[in-house]
């Protein structure tokens, strides 16, 4: 900063030709001295003896100075009598103040110092002295070396005739102080010229007297010389005035900057208000869509209808996520984006993301799959919404830019990826060549950008999950079973799309930037998804990178650090079986027939999530042979399979085509056994192909990809004749059961000005056995809640016309308070009244709104509400909101 100040003052010295140097002194009170000296690395010194300054109420050490006065650095201007007086006067008046003449430090010439106060905030129109002192940040000072100044001017006017110049301080006219020159009685006193000098301080007066040292020359020369000195005086005053005005202008500019800052902050608040309003207006109709779809999902639907409705609901959520991208970008730029830390299931989130893009992937005919290592904990602590947002952005980009091949999402732990170099192929996946002639050992057989994700690497990761070696167990368990440590999750999204051009790869994570102008026209998008994802990954303690090859594909990988859950709160089962998946498949045996090993491993992963014991075969003949064994390589009790799942492309291939299931020899120990259920796996299938597969002996239900555990379970239930088996009563999910027991028979008032929202809220609450009554405004709610009433709770919308939710709540609380007060007074007036029988009118009021920006918990509490539920209702949030009120 000192170098910058010195360079700036040196370059602008032409604006201050009369000043010998400029410096800036900071105001430091005694309590700040120690911290100041530690920060600057020197001790504040006095001006006289340059020794450590004694204890004072305040100091004015010089911290910045022009090179011509660099000797002033660290000197306390308050220790000098003239400078101290000047500082106090300048601070009190708010104007430039000039000292009396004194010997300048350094040159020892007579001179004066011009001082300006610098304020750190804008002062009121008529500030008091105390306000000025409090607002003072420091002082800017400039020194006028009168002797050097006049000598320089006289040197420029040198001629044949010597001129005598005297400069006086005539502030006290009765006792003028000579600042330059000597009284010389021998000089020619017949002709003198007097002029007043203005150094910028209206309270001090200075006079300059010029005369010839010897006899005056001819009159015209005398006049010219006098005129020249008069011009000099004018120039001196003008330059001094210009310097003062320049400093004043700097102060004015500073104040204008402060005003602009206030305006910018106001504009930022206005933008936030605008975004909040837009967010609310968009979320309100989306709440109706979400809610109605949720009610639809609770009706009797076929597996296909269930899939369509679930996908529509997920798409609605994705739309809200896309809307939030703009809000997120603004929050990130303002540094106001925060991550929550809650428990969530990584596998469930990945299934949800795949459901968003299932229809589009089927339409394009591309493989879309996800695989999560068994070593990844089922539940982790982190921000599920932001994790979902990252995955959605990456998978969405892959679906957008991929026309053939596959999109493969893999999730592993850092422990496994670090240990893969130590492993060998001792795992259970058959050592038989499952590639079946595929040109590339990938999910779809198409080439991928990153060779590290090939089958050779993938099979090592699979084997790691099944090794029982003591060394590996110790390493993995020591890293994973420590409840006080985090887990680093590695996520990889691989696609076989168009790739990223080499010239555009440097700006992939730049906001609003795309590969080229045609990208937006052909594929759409704003170009902010990856930039937001990068910021979110870094906030999660990870990194994101990519490998891309044009016309081959792209592979994006990122890491994220999550907290471990000490205990599964829903179940003590160690296997990663999701709570919302049926348990009726446990112990069933299935054979997956697929010639592509990576794809077979993905199918096996989803079946294992349902508790099914799985074997893999590369063709149907191998599957028949495998089912005829008394045991397999990994399961001694594997006998007759219950299911055989066959990939469609393998079934219609030349090698395996034309066979009929009934014609195959399904035997074990020479005895023919009951045919297993044959199920076809397909990304898409035509009506003709469907008829052919049924004629060949396959089940009527085809498992459509992308595979998700819930969808696979629904299809297999139909294949095996289990039905949909909606769990009710004791078999309901824990959350549903608790909500039903809490809300059953309760009378609840729902207040919302939107008819669709009222229907959605009422339907969601009635599902759990509540008796619901609706009101369309705050005033209507106030009328229904007049005491006495029999409502057990009230769900109150916040933004309503006439009377909003906050105002209605305050009115209800006031009414209850007055009623309780009257009841207490009546109880105390009755002789023998029970002192514990106090008024207890307090209906729980829960805010419900789509405005996630303003509807914070604190604001709800201030108005008298008891909690907050976001729209649309989700079972987890609803349970958390009502559990503390209903026992």
PDB file of C-alpha atoms in Angstrom, residues 97-334:
ATOM      1  CA  UNK A  97      -6.697  24.060   8.110  1.00  0.00           C
ATOM      2  CA  UNK A  98      -3.254  25.709   7.822  1.00  0.00           C
ATOM      3  CA  UNK A  99      -0.664  25.852  10.590  1.00  0.00           C
ATOM      4  CA  UNK A 100       1.326  28.891  11.587  1.00  0.00           C
ATOM      5  CA  UNK A 101       4.888  29.108  10.254  1.00  0.00           C
ATOM      6  CA  UNK A 102       7.366  26.724  11.872  1.00  0.00           C
ATOM      7  CA  UNK A 103      10.553  24.868  11.043  1.00  0.00           C
ATOM      8  CA  UNK A 104       9.691  21.883   8.871  1.00  0.00           C
ATOM      9  CA  UNK A 105      11.076  18.541   9.903  1.00  0.00           C
ATOM     10  CA  UNK A 106      13.819  17.406   7.526  1.00  0.00           C
ATOM     11  CA  UNK A 107      14.614  20.674   5.669  1.00  0.00           C
ATOM     12  CA  UNK A 108      14.449  22.956   8.769  1.00  0.00           C
ATOM     13  CA  UNK A 109      13.021  25.644   6.471  1.00  0.00           C
ATOM     14  CA  UNK A 110      10.136  27.782   7.544  1.00  0.00           C
ATOM     15  CA  UNK A 111       6.894  26.486   6.144  1.00  0.00           C
ATOM     16  CA  UNK A 112       3.270  25.668   6.800  1.00  0.00           C
ATOM     17  CA  UNK A 113       1.222  22.451   6.725  1.00  0.00           C
ATOM     18  CA  UNK A 114      -2.259  22.127   5.221  1.00  0.00           C
ATOM     19  CA  UNK A 115      -4.378  19.424   6.915  1.00  0.00           C
ATOM     20  CA  UNK A 116      -7.640  17.774   5.789  1.00  0.00           C
ATOM     21  CA  UNK A 117      -9.747  15.372   7.879  1.00  0.00           C
ATOM     22  CA  UNK A 118     -10.795  12.049   6.315  1.00  0.00           C
ATOM     23  CA  UNK A 119     -14.085  10.535   7.498  1.00  0.00           C
ATOM     24  CA  UNK A 120     -14.938   6.831   7.248  1.00  0.00           C
ATOM     25  CA  UNK A 121     -18.678   7.394   6.888  1.00  0.00           C
ATOM     26  CA  UNK A 122     -20.991  10.102   5.581  1.00  0.00           C
ATOM     27  CA  UNK A 123     -21.803  12.766   8.171  1.00  0.00           C
ATOM     28  CA  UNK A 124     -25.276  14.242   8.792  1.00  0.00           C
ATOM     29  CA  UNK A 125     -26.047  17.693   7.426  1.00  0.00           C
ATOM     30  CA  UNK A 126     -25.106  19.477  10.701  1.00  0.00           C
ATOM     31  CA  UNK A 127     -22.806  17.126  12.583  1.00  0.00           C
ATOM     32  CA  UNK A 128     -21.723  17.741  16.145  1.00  0.00           C
ATOM     33  CA  UNK A 129     -18.089  17.725  17.220  1.00  0.00           C
ATOM     34  CA  UNK A 130     -18.557  14.316  18.815  1.00  0.00           C
ATOM     35  CA  UNK A 131     -19.988  12.916  15.578  1.00  0.00           C
ATOM     36  CA  UNK A 132     -17.059  14.326  13.592  1.00  0.00           C
ATOM     37  CA  UNK A 133     -14.500  12.836  15.996  1.00  0.00           C
ATOM     38  CA  UNK A 134     -16.221   9.432  15.967  1.00  0.00           C
ATOM     39  CA  UNK A 135     -16.348   9.361  12.151  1.00  0.00           C
ATOM     40  CA  UNK A 136     -12.715  10.420  11.667  1.00  0.00           C
ATOM     41  CA  UNK A 137     -10.546   7.779  10.003  1.00  0.00           C
ATOM     42  CA  UNK A 138      -7.349   9.807   9.506  1.00  0.00           C
ATOM     43  CA  UNK A 139      -5.782  12.965   8.131  1.00  0.00           C
ATOM     44  CA  UNK A 140      -4.231  14.002   4.821  1.00  0.00           C
ATOM     45  CA  UNK A 141      -1.518  16.642   5.070  1.00  0.00           C
ATOM     46  CA  UNK A 142       0.622  18.590   2.629  1.00  0.00           C
ATOM     47  CA  UNK A 143       3.704  20.723   3.475  1.00  0.00           C
ATOM     48  CA  UNK A 144       4.520  24.105   1.874  1.00  0.00           C
ATOM     49  CA  UNK A 145       8.266  24.765   2.097  1.00  0.00           C
ATOM     50  CA  UNK A 146       8.093  28.555   1.622  1.00  0.00           C
ATOM     51  CA  UNK A 147      11.827  29.123   1.306  1.00  0.00           C
ATOM     52  CA  UNK A 148      12.342  26.496  -1.363  1.00  0.00           C
ATOM     53  CA  UNK A 149       9.194  27.601  -3.134  1.00  0.00           C
ATOM     54  CA  UNK A 150      10.176  31.250  -3.429  1.00  0.00           C
ATOM     55  CA  UNK A 151      13.777  30.415  -4.367  1.00  0.00           C
ATOM     56  CA  UNK A 152      12.579  28.253  -7.216  1.00  0.00           C
ATOM     57  CA  UNK A 153      10.287  30.952  -8.504  1.00  0.00           C
ATOM     58  CA  UNK A 154      12.987  33.640  -8.234  1.00  0.00           C
ATOM     59  CA  UNK A 155      15.436  31.375 -10.036  1.00  0.00           C
ATOM     60  CA  UNK A 156      13.034  31.156 -12.948  1.00  0.00           C
ATOM     61  CA  UNK A 157      12.671  34.995 -12.997  1.00  0.00           C
ATOM     62  CA  UNK A 158      16.385  35.700 -12.596  1.00  0.00           C
ATOM     63  CA  UNK A 159      17.527  38.899 -14.394  1.00  0.00           C
ATOM     64  CA  UNK A 160      19.979  41.798 -14.069  1.00  0.00           C
ATOM     65  CA  UNK A 161      18.231  43.315 -11.109  1.00  0.00           C
ATOM     66  CA  UNK A 162      18.097  41.579  -7.738  1.00  0.00           C
ATOM     67  CA  UNK A 163      14.668  41.393  -6.109  1.00  0.00           C
ATOM     68  CA  UNK A 164      14.045  41.108  -2.383  1.00  0.00           C
ATOM     69  CA  UNK A 165      11.007  39.047  -1.344  1.00  0.00           C
ATOM     70  CA  UNK A 166       9.533  38.808   2.130  1.00  0.00           C
ATOM     71  CA  UNK A 167       6.654  36.539   3.105  1.00  0.00           C
ATOM     72  CA  UNK A 168       4.766  37.284   6.338  1.00  0.00           C
ATOM     73  CA  UNK A 169       2.056  35.566   8.371  1.00  0.00           C
ATOM     74  CA  UNK A 170      -0.244  38.509   9.147  1.00  0.00           C
ATOM     75  CA  UNK A 171      -2.996  36.595  10.889  1.00  0.00           C
ATOM     76  CA  UNK A 172      -2.149  38.738  13.886  1.00  0.00           C
ATOM     77  CA  UNK A 173      -1.725  42.115  12.149  1.00  0.00           C
ATOM     78  CA  UNK A 174      -0.161  43.708  15.204  1.00  0.00           C
ATOM     79  CA  UNK A 175       2.613  41.134  15.308  1.00  0.00           C
ATOM     80  CA  UNK A 176       3.379  39.768  11.806  1.00  0.00           C
ATOM     81  CA  UNK A 177       5.623  36.716  11.610  1.00  0.00           C
ATOM     82  CA  UNK A 178       8.274  36.659   8.917  1.00  0.00           C
ATOM     83  CA  UNK A 179       8.250  33.357   7.019  1.00  0.00           C
ATOM     84  CA  UNK A 180      10.786  34.158   4.318  1.00  0.00           C
ATOM     85  CA  UNK A 181      13.485  36.794   3.816  1.00  0.00           C
ATOM     86  CA  UNK A 182      15.149  39.359   6.109  1.00  0.00           C
ATOM     87  CA  UNK A 183      14.537  42.970   6.933  1.00  0.00           C
ATOM     88  CA  UNK A 184      17.023  44.828   4.717  1.00  0.00           C
ATOM     89  CA  UNK A 185      16.996  48.591   5.310  1.00  0.00           C
ATOM     90  CA  UNK A 186      19.573  49.112   2.509  1.00  0.00           C
ATOM     91  CA  UNK A 187      17.226  47.994  -0.214  1.00  0.00           C
ATOM     92  CA  UNK A 188      15.257  50.413  -2.309  1.00  0.00           C
ATOM     93  CA  UNK A 189      12.069  51.185  -0.403  1.00  0.00           C
ATOM     94  CA  UNK A 190      10.814  53.656  -2.989  1.00  0.00           C
ATOM     95  CA  UNK A 191       8.877  51.008  -4.814  1.00  0.00           C
ATOM     96  CA  UNK A 192       7.351  47.938  -3.239  1.00  0.00           C
ATOM     97  CA  UNK A 193       4.569  45.594  -4.216  1.00  0.00           C
ATOM     98  CA  UNK A 194       2.372  43.871  -1.678  1.00  0.00           C
ATOM     99  CA  UNK A 195       0.077  40.930  -2.394  1.00  0.00           C
ATOM    100  CA  UNK A 196      -1.929  38.529  -0.255  1.00  0.00           C
ATOM    101  CA  UNK A 197      -1.324  34.765  -0.486  1.00  0.00           C
ATOM    102  CA  UNK A 198      -4.045  32.138  -0.074  1.00  0.00           C
ATOM    103  CA  UNK A 199      -2.824  28.723   1.091  1.00  0.00           C
ATOM    104  CA  UNK A 200      -6.328  27.263   1.433  1.00  0.00           C
ATOM    105  CA  UNK A 201      -7.128  28.237   5.054  1.00  0.00           C
ATOM    106  CA  UNK A 202      -9.518  31.227   5.260  1.00  0.00           C
ATOM    107  CA  UNK A 203      -8.636  31.740   8.934  1.00  0.00           C
ATOM    108  CA  UNK A 204      -4.961  32.494   8.278  1.00  0.00           C
ATOM    109  CA  UNK A 205      -3.601  35.409   6.236  1.00  0.00           C
ATOM    110  CA  UNK A 206      -0.291  35.658   4.444  1.00  0.00           C
ATOM    111  CA  UNK A 207       1.349  38.621   2.716  1.00  0.00           C
ATOM    112  CA  UNK A 208       4.188  38.811   0.192  1.00  0.00           C
ATOM    113  CA  UNK A 209       6.213  42.059  -0.265  1.00  0.00           C
ATOM    114  CA  UNK A 210       8.545  42.432  -3.257  1.00  0.00           C
ATOM    115  CA  UNK A 211      11.125  45.251  -3.824  1.00  0.00           C
ATOM    116  CA  UNK A 212      14.426  45.893  -5.605  1.00  0.00           C
ATOM    117  CA  UNK A 213      17.597  45.354  -3.704  1.00  0.00           C
ATOM    118  CA  UNK A 214      19.124  48.397  -5.389  1.00  0.00           C
ATOM    119  CA  UNK A 215      17.795  51.415  -7.175  1.00  0.00           C
ATOM    120  CA  UNK A 216      14.737  50.661  -9.177  1.00  0.00           C
ATOM    121  CA  UNK A 217      15.115  50.402 -12.919  1.00  0.00           C
ATOM    122  CA  UNK A 218      13.094  52.370 -15.345  1.00  0.00           C
ATOM    123  CA  UNK A 219       9.441  52.633 -14.492  1.00  0.00           C
ATOM    124  CA  UNK A 220       8.189  50.291 -17.170  1.00  0.00           C
ATOM    125  CA  UNK A 221      10.575  47.578 -15.986  1.00  0.00           C
ATOM    126  CA  UNK A 222       9.404  48.109 -12.430  1.00  0.00           C
ATOM    127  CA  UNK A 223       5.829  47.795 -13.490  1.00  0.00           C
ATOM    128  CA  UNK A 224       6.493  44.634 -15.441  1.00  0.00           C
ATOM    129  CA  UNK A 225       8.375  43.096 -12.544  1.00  0.00           C
ATOM    130  CA  UNK A 226       5.622  44.008 -10.100  1.00  0.00           C
ATOM    131  CA  UNK A 227       3.102  42.592 -12.464  1.00  0.00           C
ATOM    132  CA  UNK A 228       5.074  39.360 -12.701  1.00  0.00           C
ATOM    133  CA  UNK A 229       5.155  39.013  -8.948  1.00  0.00           C
ATOM    134  CA  UNK A 230       1.496  39.765  -8.797  1.00  0.00           C
ATOM    135  CA  UNK A 231       0.929  36.930 -11.258  1.00  0.00           C
ATOM    136  CA  UNK A 232       3.137  34.724  -9.098  1.00  0.00           C
ATOM    137  CA  UNK A 233       0.972  35.511  -6.095  1.00  0.00           C
ATOM    138  CA  UNK A 234      -2.161  34.764  -8.030  1.00  0.00           C
ATOM    139  CA  UNK A 235      -0.679  31.508  -9.280  1.00  0.00           C
ATOM    140  CA  UNK A 236       0.352  30.513  -5.767  1.00  0.00           C
ATOM    141  CA  UNK A 237      -3.126  31.126  -4.481  1.00  0.00           C
ATOM    142  CA  UNK A 238      -4.754  29.394  -7.419  1.00  0.00           C
ATOM    143  CA  UNK A 239      -2.529  26.357  -7.166  1.00  0.00           C
ATOM    144  CA  UNK A 240      -3.147  26.102  -3.429  1.00  0.00           C
ATOM    145  CA  UNK A 241      -6.848  26.462  -3.996  1.00  0.00           C
ATOM    146  CA  UNK A 242      -6.710  23.842  -6.755  1.00  0.00           C
ATOM    147  CA  UNK A 243      -4.919  21.393  -4.472  1.00  0.00           C
ATOM    148  CA  UNK A 244      -7.526  21.928  -1.762  1.00  0.00           C
ATOM    149  CA  UNK A 245     -10.366  21.505  -4.248  1.00  0.00           C
ATOM    150  CA  UNK A 246      -8.795  18.320  -5.584  1.00  0.00           C
ATOM    151  CA  UNK A 247      -8.737  16.783  -2.120  1.00  0.00           C
ATOM    152  CA  UNK A 248     -12.294  17.956  -1.510  1.00  0.00           C
ATOM    153  CA  UNK A 249     -13.290  16.330  -4.800  1.00  0.00           C
ATOM    154  CA  UNK A 250     -11.722  13.071  -3.675  1.00  0.00           C
ATOM    155  CA  UNK A 251     -13.817  13.247  -0.515  1.00  0.00           C
ATOM    156  CA  UNK A 252     -16.948  13.962  -2.541  1.00  0.00           C
ATOM    157  CA  UNK A 253     -16.192  11.003  -4.790  1.00  0.00           C
ATOM    158  CA  UNK A 254     -15.782   8.840  -1.717  1.00  0.00           C
ATOM    159  CA  UNK A 255     -19.181   9.919  -0.413  1.00  0.00           C
ATOM    160  CA  UNK A 256     -20.728   9.265  -3.821  1.00  0.00           C
ATOM    161  CA  UNK A 257     -19.227   5.786  -3.772  1.00  0.00           C
ATOM    162  CA  UNK A 258     -20.811   5.238  -0.367  1.00  0.00           C
ATOM    163  CA  UNK A 259     -24.176   6.356  -1.751  1.00  0.00           C
ATOM    164  CA  UNK A 260     -23.784   4.059  -4.760  1.00  0.00           C
ATOM    165  CA  UNK A 261     -22.947   1.213  -2.398  1.00  0.00           C
ATOM    166  CA  UNK A 262     -26.169   1.841  -0.477  1.00  0.00           C
ATOM    167  CA  UNK A 263     -28.095   1.940  -3.751  1.00  0.00           C
ATOM    168  CA  UNK A 264     -26.461  -1.294  -4.903  1.00  0.00           C
ATOM    169  CA  UNK A 265     -27.410  -2.984  -1.629  1.00  0.00           C
ATOM    170  CA  UNK A 266     -30.970  -1.726  -2.024  1.00  0.00           C
ATOM    171  CA  UNK A 267     -31.017  -3.078  -5.578  1.00  0.00           C
ATOM    172  CA  UNK A 268     -29.766  -6.428  -4.295  1.00  0.00           C
ATOM    173  CA  UNK A 269     -32.604  -6.513  -1.761  1.00  0.00           C
ATOM    174  CA  UNK A 270     -35.079  -5.609  -4.510  1.00  0.00           C
ATOM    175  CA  UNK A 271     -33.697  -8.421  -6.686  1.00  0.00           C
ATOM    176  CA  UNK A 272     -34.108 -10.869  -3.826  1.00  0.00           C
ATOM    177  CA  UNK A 273     -37.692  -9.701  -3.319  1.00  0.00           C
ATOM    178  CA  UNK A 274     -38.364 -10.121  -7.036  1.00  0.00           C
ATOM    179  CA  UNK A 275     -36.880 -13.614  -7.063  1.00  0.00           C
ATOM    180  CA  UNK A 276     -38.923 -14.501  -3.980  1.00  0.00           C
ATOM    181  CA  UNK A 277     -42.139 -13.364  -5.663  1.00  0.00           C
ATOM    182  CA  UNK A 278     -41.370 -15.173  -8.901  1.00  0.00           C
ATOM    183  CA  UNK A 279     -40.390 -18.288  -6.954  1.00  0.00           C
ATOM    184  CA  UNK A 280     -43.683 -18.248  -5.050  1.00  0.00           C
ATOM    185  CA  UNK A 281     -45.785 -17.687  -8.161  1.00  0.00           C
ATOM    186  CA  UNK A 282     -44.128 -20.612  -9.934  1.00  0.00           C
ATOM    187  CA  UNK A 283     -44.183 -22.946  -6.954  1.00  0.00           C
ATOM    188  CA  UNK A 284     -47.887 -22.413  -6.260  1.00  0.00           C
ATOM    189  CA  UNK A 285     -49.150 -24.174  -9.437  1.00  0.00           C
ATOM    190  CA  UNK A 286     -46.316 -26.701  -9.171  1.00  0.00           C
ATOM    191  CA  UNK A 287     -47.595 -27.543  -5.693  1.00  0.00           C
ATOM    192  CA  UNK A 288     -50.924 -28.484  -7.247  1.00  0.00           C
ATOM    193  CA  UNK A 289     -49.213 -30.701  -9.807  1.00  0.00           C
ATOM    194  CA  UNK A 290     -47.092 -32.431  -7.171  1.00  0.00           C
ATOM    195  CA  UNK A 291     -49.977 -32.876  -4.796  1.00  0.00           C
ATOM    196  CA  UNK A 292     -52.408 -34.276  -7.317  1.00  0.00           C
ATOM    197  CA  UNK A 293     -49.800 -36.701  -8.603  1.00  0.00           C
ATOM    198  CA  UNK A 294     -49.122 -37.804  -5.033  1.00  0.00           C
ATOM    199  CA  UNK A 295     -52.833 -38.462  -4.538  1.00  0.00           C
ATOM    200  CA  UNK A 296     -52.916 -40.305  -7.862  1.00  0.00           C
ATOM    201  CA  UNK A 297     -50.025 -42.512  -6.760  1.00  0.00           C
ATOM    202  CA  UNK A 298     -52.059 -43.585  -3.731  1.00  0.00           C
ATOM    203  CA  UNK A 299     -54.763 -45.076  -5.954  1.00  0.00           C
ATOM    204  CA  UNK A 300     -54.785 -48.536  -7.525  1.00  0.00           C
ATOM    205  CA  UNK A 301     -52.479 -48.314 -10.564  1.00  0.00           C
ATOM    206  CA  UNK A 302     -50.776 -50.836 -12.770  1.00  0.00           C
ATOM    207  CA  UNK A 303     -46.993 -50.957 -12.717  1.00  0.00           C
ATOM    208  CA  UNK A 304     -46.841 -48.967 -15.977  1.00  0.00           C
ATOM    209  CA  UNK A 305     -49.289 -46.349 -14.718  1.00  0.00           C
ATOM    210  CA  UNK A 306     -47.385 -46.166 -11.479  1.00  0.00           C
ATOM    211  CA  UNK A 307     -44.172 -45.598 -13.404  1.00  0.00           C
ATOM    212  CA  UNK A 308     -45.741 -42.856 -15.548  1.00  0.00           C
ATOM    213  CA  UNK A 309     -47.244 -41.045 -12.561  1.00  0.00           C
ATOM    214  CA  UNK A 310     -44.039 -41.332 -10.548  1.00  0.00           C
ATOM    215  CA  UNK A 311     -42.003 -40.034 -13.480  1.00  0.00           C
ATOM    216  CA  UNK A 312     -44.387 -37.096 -13.944  1.00  0.00           C
ATOM    217  CA  UNK A 313     -44.044 -36.222 -10.276  1.00  0.00           C
ATOM    218  CA  UNK A 314     -40.275 -36.475 -10.471  1.00  0.00           C
ATOM    219  CA  UNK A 315     -40.260 -34.271 -13.570  1.00  0.00           C
ATOM    220  CA  UNK A 316     -42.225 -31.650 -11.693  1.00  0.00           C
ATOM    221  CA  UNK A 317     -39.596 -31.708  -9.001  1.00  0.00           C
ATOM    222  CA  UNK A 318     -36.908 -31.449 -11.652  1.00  0.00           C
ATOM    223  CA  UNK A 319     -38.634 -28.358 -13.068  1.00  0.00           C
ATOM    224  CA  UNK A 320     -38.472 -26.703  -9.679  1.00  0.00           C
ATOM    225  CA  UNK A 321     -34.809 -27.683  -9.505  1.00  0.00           C
ATOM    226  CA  UNK A 322     -34.132 -26.011 -12.837  1.00  0.00           C
ATOM    227  CA  UNK A 323     -35.910 -22.873 -11.670  1.00  0.00           C
ATOM    228  CA  UNK A 324     -33.743 -22.925  -8.584  1.00  0.00           C
ATOM    229  CA  UNK A 325     -30.585 -22.897 -10.717  1.00  0.00           C
ATOM    230  CA  UNK A 326     -30.924 -19.170 -11.294  1.00  0.00           C
ATOM    231  CA  UNK A 327     -31.539 -18.577  -7.599  1.00  0.00           C
ATOM    232  CA  UNK A 328     -28.585 -20.803  -6.709  1.00  0.00           C
ATOM    233  CA  UNK A 329     -26.259 -18.896  -9.025  1.00  0.00           C
ATOM    234  CA  UNK A 330     -27.266 -15.634  -7.344  1.00  0.00           C
ATOM    235  CA  UNK A 331     -26.760 -17.161  -3.894  1.00  0.00           C
ATOM    236  CA  UNK A 332     -23.349 -18.525  -4.840  1.00  0.00           C
ATOM    237  CA  UNK A 333     -22.210 -15.147  -6.159  1.00  0.00           C
ATOM    238  CA  UNK A 334     -23.419 -13.496  -2.948  1.00  0.00           C
TER     239      UNK A 334
END
